GROMACS .gro file of C-alpha atoms in nm:
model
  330
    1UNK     CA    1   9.648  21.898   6.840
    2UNK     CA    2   9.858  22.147   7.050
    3UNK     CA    3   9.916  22.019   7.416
    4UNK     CA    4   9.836  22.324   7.655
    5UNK     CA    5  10.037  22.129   7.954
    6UNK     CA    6  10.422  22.247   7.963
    7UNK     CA    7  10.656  22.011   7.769
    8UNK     CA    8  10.835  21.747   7.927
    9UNK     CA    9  11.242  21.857   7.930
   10UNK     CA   10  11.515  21.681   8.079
   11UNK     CA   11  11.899  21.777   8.165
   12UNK     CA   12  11.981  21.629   7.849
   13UNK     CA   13  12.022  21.811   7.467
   14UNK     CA   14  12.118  21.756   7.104
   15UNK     CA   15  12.461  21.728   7.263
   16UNK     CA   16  12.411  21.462   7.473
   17UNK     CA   17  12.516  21.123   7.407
   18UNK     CA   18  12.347  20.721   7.557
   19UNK     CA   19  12.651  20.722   7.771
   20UNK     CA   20  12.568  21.074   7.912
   21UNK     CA   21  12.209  20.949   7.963
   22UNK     CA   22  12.310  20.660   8.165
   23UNK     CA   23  12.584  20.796   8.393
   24UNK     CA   24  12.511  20.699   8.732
   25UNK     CA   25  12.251  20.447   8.692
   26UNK     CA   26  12.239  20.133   8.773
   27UNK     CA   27  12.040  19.939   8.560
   28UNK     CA   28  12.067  19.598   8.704
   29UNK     CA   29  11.805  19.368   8.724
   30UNK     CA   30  11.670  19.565   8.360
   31UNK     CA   31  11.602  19.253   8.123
   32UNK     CA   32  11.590  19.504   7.778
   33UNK     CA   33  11.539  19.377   7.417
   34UNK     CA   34  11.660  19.613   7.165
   35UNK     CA   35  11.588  19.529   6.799
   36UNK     CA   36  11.855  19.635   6.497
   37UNK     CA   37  12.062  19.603   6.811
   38UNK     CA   38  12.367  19.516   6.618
   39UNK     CA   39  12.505  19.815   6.426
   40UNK     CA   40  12.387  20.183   6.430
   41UNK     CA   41  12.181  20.393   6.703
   42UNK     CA   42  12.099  20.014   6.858
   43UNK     CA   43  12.461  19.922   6.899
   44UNK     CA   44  12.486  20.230   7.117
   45UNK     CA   45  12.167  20.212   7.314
   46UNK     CA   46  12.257  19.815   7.374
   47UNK     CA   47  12.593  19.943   7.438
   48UNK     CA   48  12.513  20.200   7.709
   49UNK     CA   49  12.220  19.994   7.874
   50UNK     CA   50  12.528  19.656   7.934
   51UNK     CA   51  12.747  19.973   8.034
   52UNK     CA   52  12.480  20.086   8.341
   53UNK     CA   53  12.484  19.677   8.421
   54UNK     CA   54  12.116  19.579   8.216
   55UNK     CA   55  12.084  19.276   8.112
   56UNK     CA   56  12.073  19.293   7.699
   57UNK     CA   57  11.942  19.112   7.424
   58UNK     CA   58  11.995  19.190   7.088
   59UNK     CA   59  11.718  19.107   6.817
   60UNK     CA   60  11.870  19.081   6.499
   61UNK     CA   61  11.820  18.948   6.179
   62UNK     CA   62  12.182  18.882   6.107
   63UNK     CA   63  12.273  18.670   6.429
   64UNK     CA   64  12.642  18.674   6.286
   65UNK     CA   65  12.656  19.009   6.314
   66UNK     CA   66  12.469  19.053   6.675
   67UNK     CA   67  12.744  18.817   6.800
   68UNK     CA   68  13.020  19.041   6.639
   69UNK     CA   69  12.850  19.364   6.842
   70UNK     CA   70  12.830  19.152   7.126
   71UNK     CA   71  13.147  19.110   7.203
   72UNK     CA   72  13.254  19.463   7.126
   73UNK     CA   73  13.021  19.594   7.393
   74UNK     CA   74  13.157  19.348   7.621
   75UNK     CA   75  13.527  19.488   7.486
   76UNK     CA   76  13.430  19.848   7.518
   77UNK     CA   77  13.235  19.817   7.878
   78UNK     CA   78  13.428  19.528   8.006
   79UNK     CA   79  13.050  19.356   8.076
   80UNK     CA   80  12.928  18.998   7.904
   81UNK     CA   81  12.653  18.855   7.877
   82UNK     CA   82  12.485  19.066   7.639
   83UNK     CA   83  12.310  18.776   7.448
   84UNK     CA   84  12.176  18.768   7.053
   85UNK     CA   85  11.871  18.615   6.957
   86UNK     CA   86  11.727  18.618   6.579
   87UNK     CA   87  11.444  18.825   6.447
   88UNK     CA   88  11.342  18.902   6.105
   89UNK     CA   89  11.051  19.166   6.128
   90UNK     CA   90  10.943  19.139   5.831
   91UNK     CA   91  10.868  18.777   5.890
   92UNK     CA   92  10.578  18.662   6.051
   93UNK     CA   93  10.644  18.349   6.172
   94UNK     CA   94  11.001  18.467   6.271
   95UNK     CA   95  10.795  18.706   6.539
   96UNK     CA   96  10.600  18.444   6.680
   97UNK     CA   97  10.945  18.228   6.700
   98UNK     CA   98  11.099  18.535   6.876
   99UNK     CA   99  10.756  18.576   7.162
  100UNK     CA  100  10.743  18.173   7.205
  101UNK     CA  101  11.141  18.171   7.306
  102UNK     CA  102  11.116  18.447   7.520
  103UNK     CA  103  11.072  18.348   7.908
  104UNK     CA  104  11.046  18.583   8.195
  105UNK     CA  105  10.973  18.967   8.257
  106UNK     CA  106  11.083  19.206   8.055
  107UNK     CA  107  11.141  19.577   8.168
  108UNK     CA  108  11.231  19.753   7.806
  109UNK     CA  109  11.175  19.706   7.474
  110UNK     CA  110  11.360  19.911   7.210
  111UNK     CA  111  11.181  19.897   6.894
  112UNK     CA  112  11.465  20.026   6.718
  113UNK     CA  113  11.531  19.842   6.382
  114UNK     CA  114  11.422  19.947   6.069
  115UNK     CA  115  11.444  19.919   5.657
  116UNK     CA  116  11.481  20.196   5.413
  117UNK     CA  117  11.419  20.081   5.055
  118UNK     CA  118  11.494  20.258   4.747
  119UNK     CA  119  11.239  20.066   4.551
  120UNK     CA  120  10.948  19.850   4.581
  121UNK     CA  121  10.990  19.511   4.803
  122UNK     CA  122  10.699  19.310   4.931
  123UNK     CA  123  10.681  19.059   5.190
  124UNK     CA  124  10.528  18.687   5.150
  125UNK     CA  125  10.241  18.861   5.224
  126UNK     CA  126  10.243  19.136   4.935
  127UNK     CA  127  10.259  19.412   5.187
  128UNK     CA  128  10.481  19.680   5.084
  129UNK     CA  129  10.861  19.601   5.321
  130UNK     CA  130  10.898  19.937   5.469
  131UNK     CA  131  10.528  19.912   5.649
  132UNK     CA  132  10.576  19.589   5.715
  133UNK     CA  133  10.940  19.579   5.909
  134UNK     CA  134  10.922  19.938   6.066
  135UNK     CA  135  10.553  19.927   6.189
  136UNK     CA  136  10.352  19.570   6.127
  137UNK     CA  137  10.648  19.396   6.289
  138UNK     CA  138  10.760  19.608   6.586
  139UNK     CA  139  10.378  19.595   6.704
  140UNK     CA  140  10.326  19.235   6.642
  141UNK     CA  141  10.647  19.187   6.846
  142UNK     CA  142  10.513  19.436   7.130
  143UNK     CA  143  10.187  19.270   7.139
  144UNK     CA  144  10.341  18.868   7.177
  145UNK     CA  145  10.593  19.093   7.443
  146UNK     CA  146  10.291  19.270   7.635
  147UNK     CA  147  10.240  18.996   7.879
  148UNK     CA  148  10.587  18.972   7.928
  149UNK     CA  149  10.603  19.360   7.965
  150UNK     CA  150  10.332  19.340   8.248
  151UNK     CA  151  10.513  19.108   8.450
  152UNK     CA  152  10.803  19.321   8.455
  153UNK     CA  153  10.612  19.619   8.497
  154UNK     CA  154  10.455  19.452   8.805
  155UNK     CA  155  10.820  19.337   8.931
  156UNK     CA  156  11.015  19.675   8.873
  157UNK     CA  157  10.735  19.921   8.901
  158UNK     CA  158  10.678  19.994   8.557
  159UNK     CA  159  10.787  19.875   8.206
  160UNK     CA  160  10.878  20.124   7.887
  161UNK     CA  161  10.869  20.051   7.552
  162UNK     CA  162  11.056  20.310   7.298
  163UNK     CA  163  10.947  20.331   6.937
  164UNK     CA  164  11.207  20.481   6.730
  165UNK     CA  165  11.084  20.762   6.478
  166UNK     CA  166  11.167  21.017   6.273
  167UNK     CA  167  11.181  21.361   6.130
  168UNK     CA  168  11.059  21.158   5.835
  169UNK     CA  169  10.705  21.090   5.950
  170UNK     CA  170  10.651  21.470   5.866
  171UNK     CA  171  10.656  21.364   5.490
  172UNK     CA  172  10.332  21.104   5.510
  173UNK     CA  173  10.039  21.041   5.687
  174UNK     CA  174   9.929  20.654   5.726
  175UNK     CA  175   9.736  20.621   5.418
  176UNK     CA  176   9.461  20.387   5.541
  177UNK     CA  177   9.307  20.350   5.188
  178UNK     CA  178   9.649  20.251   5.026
  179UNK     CA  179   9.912  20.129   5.302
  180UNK     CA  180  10.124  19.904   5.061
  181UNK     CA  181  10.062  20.099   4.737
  182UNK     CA  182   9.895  19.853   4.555
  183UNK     CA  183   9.716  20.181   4.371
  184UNK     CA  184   9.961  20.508   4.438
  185UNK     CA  185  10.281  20.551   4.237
  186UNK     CA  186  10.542  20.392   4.527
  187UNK     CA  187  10.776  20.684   4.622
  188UNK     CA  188  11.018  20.444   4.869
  189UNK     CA  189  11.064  20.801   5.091
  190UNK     CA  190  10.686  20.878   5.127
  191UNK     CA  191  10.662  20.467   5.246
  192UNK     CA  192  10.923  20.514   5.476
  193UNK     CA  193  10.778  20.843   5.627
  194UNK     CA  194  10.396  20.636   5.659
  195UNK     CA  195  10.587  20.399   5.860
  196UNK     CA  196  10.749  20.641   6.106
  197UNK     CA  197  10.433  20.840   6.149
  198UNK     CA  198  10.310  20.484   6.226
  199UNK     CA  199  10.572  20.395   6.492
  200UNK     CA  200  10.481  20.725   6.631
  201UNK     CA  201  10.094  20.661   6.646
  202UNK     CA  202  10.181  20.304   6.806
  203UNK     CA  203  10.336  20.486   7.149
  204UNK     CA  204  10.006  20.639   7.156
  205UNK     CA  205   9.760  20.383   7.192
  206UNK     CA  206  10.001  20.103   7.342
  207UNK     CA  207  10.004  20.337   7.614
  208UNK     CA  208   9.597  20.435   7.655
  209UNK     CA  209   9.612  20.020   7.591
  210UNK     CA  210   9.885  19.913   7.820
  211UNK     CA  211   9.932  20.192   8.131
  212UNK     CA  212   9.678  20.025   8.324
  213UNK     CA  213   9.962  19.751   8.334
  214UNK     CA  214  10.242  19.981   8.406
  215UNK     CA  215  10.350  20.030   8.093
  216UNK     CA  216  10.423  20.322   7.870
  217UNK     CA  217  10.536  20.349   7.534
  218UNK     CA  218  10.763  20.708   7.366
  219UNK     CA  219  10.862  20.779   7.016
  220UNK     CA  220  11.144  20.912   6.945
  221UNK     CA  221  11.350  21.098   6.662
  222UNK     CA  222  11.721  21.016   6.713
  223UNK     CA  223  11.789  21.277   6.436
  224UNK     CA  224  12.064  21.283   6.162
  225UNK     CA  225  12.265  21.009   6.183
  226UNK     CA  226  12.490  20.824   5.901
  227UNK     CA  227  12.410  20.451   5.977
  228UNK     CA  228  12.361  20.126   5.725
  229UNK     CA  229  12.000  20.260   5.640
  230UNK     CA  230  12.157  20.470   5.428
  231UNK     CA  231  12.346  20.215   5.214
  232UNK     CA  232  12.051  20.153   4.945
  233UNK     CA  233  11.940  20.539   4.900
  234UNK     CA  234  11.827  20.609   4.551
  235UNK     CA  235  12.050  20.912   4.436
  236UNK     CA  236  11.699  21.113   4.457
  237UNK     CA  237  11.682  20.991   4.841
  238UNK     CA  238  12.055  21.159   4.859
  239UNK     CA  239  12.013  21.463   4.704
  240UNK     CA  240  11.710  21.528   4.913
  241UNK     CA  241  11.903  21.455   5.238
  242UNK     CA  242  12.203  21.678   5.159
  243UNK     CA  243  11.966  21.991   5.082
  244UNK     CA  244  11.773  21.900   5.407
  245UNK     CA  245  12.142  21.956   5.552
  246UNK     CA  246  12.229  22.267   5.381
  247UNK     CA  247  11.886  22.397   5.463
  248UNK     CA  248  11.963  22.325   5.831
  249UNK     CA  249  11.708  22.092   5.848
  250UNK     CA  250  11.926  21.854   6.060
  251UNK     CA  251  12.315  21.851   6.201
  252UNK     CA  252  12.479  21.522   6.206
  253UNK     CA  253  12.540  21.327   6.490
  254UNK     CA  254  12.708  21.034   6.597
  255UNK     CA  255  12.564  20.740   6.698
  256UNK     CA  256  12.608  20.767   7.080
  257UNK     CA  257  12.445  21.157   7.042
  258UNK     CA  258  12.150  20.983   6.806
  259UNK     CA  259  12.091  20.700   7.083
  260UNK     CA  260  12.057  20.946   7.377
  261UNK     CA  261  11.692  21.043   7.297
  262UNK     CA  262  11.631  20.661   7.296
  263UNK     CA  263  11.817  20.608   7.639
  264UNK     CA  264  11.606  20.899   7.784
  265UNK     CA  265  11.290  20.779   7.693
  266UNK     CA  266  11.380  20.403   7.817
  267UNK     CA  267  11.573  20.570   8.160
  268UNK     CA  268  11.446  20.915   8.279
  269UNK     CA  269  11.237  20.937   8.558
  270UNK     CA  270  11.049  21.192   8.386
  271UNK     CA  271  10.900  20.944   8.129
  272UNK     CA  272  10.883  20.684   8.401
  273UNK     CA  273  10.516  20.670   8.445
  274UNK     CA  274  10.351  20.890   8.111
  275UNK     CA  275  10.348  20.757   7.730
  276UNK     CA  276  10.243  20.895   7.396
  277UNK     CA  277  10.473  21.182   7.351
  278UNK     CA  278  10.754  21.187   7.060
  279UNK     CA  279  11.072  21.293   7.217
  280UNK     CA  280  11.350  21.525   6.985
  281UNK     CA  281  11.678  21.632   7.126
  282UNK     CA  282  11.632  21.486   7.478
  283UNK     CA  283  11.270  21.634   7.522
  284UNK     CA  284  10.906  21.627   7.404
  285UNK     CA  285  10.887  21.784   7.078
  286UNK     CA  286  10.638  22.088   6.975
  287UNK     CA  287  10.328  21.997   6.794
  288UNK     CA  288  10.317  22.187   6.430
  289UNK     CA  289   9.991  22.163   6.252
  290UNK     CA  290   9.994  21.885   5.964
  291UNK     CA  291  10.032  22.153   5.678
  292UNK     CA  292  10.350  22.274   5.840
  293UNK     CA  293  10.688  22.236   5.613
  294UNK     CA  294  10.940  21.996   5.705
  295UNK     CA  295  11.220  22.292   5.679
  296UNK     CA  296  11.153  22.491   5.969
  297UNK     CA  297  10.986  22.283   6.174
  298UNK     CA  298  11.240  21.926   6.159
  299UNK     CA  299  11.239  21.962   6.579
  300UNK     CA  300  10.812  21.925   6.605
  301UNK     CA  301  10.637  21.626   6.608
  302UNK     CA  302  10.296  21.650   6.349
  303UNK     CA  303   9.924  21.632   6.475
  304UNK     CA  304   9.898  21.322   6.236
  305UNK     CA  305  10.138  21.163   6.444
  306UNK     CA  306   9.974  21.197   6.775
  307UNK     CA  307   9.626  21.211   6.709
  308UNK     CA  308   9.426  20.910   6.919
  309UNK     CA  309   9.151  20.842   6.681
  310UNK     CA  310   9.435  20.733   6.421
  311UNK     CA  311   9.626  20.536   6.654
  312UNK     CA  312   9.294  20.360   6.730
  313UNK     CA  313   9.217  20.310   6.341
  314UNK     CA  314   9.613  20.184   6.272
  315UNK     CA  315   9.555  19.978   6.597
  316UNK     CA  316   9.245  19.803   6.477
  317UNK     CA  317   9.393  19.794   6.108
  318UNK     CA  318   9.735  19.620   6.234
  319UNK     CA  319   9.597  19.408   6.464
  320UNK     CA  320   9.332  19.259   6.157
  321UNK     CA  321   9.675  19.223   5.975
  322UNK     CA  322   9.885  19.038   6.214
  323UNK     CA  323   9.658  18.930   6.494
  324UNK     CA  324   9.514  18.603   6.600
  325UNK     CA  325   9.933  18.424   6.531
  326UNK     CA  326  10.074  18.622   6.793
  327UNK     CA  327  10.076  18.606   7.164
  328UNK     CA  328   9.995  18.828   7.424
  329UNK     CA  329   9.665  19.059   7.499
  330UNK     CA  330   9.561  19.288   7.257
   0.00000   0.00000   0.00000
């Protein structure tokens, strides 16, 4: 699914880091939620959004350790009030908690937490963890939000959501016939790639959904960057990752360089008013076909992860899944 309109670039690169992103903007008056905001790629995005003056709350599931980052970004950027308010994606009723408590607009919300397991894990539910956390609870959290969303899109001009991705989603399709591997031999890297080919497909059709309202939705791939995910890698997971790196699949970067494709897609005024797109590097990222190897092509975005009749179908299929207990228009 090639586009044939010219790919939306910014000033911004590999290079670049949140803070870069944010230099010169004032961002007050931004009410932004960013979840897994607590270590990691969401410790710097939270980190440089406070910095430009937004006004941040960090969903975590460890509220010890949100108030710990809290007060180093209010340390590093000399600015408070960053606040820290639980969230366990993986838990339903913890969602619904989460949409119930919040009150107000809200201008940007950084689905950024995630789960990589190096076995099988189920939630109360039986569906399989990675699924569940990365995808199922981001978009039950975005749909309770979306009302929220609206009213800050109507107050600010526009609202953004930013669905963080992965070079990973190259790996898997969503497998609509088997989503939680109840039949297919569980490979914990092929459910981890499903679910960031399915945080991909959500930007797609929360933004046909939601533009209407004034608000758009981006994936994006923050690239390679050592964080906590990595802590529970099978050695199979890290063997993999270091021939990726010798194969010059990926170059490490820090957190604050892995962050600034997040910070463009919730700041630029390029992606102020258009959705759908994965971003890579600072920019919108080439479409490969979906046979295409993952060596050679770790800066493109697949067709499986952009196609509209699948976002449709994972819309429909999510929304039968978590529907009905959370708030907000569908």
């Amino acid at each position: 699914m090639p586009t044939h309109r010219p790919l939306i670039t910014t000033r911004f690169d590999a290079a670049s880091t949140a803070d870069d992103v944010v230099a010169g903007l004032d961002l007050g008056g931004v009410r932004a939620v960013v979840t897994g905001g607590s270590s990691g790629i969401g410790l710097e995005t939270a980190r440089s959004l406070a910095r430009a003056g937004g006004d941040v709350v960090l969903a975590v599931r460890d509220t010890g350790a949100g108030h710990r980052a809290a007060e180093d970004i209010a340390r590093s950027t000399g600015r408070g009030g960053v606040r820290v308010a639980a969230l366990d994606l993986a838990d339903r009723a913890a969602v619904a908690r989460f949409v119930q408590d919040w009150a107000g607009p809200l201008h940007l919300l950084v689905n950024n937490a995630g789960v990589i397991t190096p076995g099988p894990a189920r939630t109360a539910e039986g569906w399989e963890l990675q699924f569940a956390t990365n995808h199922l609870g981001h978009f039950a959290l975005s749909l309770g939000l979306r009302d929220a969303l609206a009213a800050g899109a109507r107050e600010r001009g526009g609202a953004r959501i930013v669905s963080v991705s992965s070079t990973a989603h190259m790996r898997s399709p969503v497998v609509f016939d088997d989503l939680h591997f109840e039949r297919r031999a569980y490979d914990p890297q092929e459910a981890y790639a499903q679910s960031k080919t399915a945080n991909a497909l959500f930007a797609v059709e929360a933004t046909r959904r939601w533009a209407g309202d004034g608000i758009v939705a981006n994936a994006v791939n923050p690239g390679g960057v050592a964080t906590g995910l990595q802590r529970h890698f099978t050695q199979r997971q890290k063997d993999y990752l270091a021939e990726a790196e010798a194969a010059g699949v990926f170059t490490y970067k820090t957190a604050g360089q892995g962050a600034a494709t997040t910070l463009v897609a919730a700041t630029a005024s390029e992606l102020a008013r258009t959705g759908g797109h994965y971003l890579d590097d600072c920019r919108e990222a080439h479409t490969v076909p979906n046979d295409a190897e993952l060596f050679g092509n770790s800066h493109g975005v697949k067709e499986w992860a952009l196609d509209p009749a699948t976002a449709r179908q994972l819309w429909t299929v999510s929304l039968d899944l978590v529907g009905g207990e959370i708030g907000g228009a569908a």
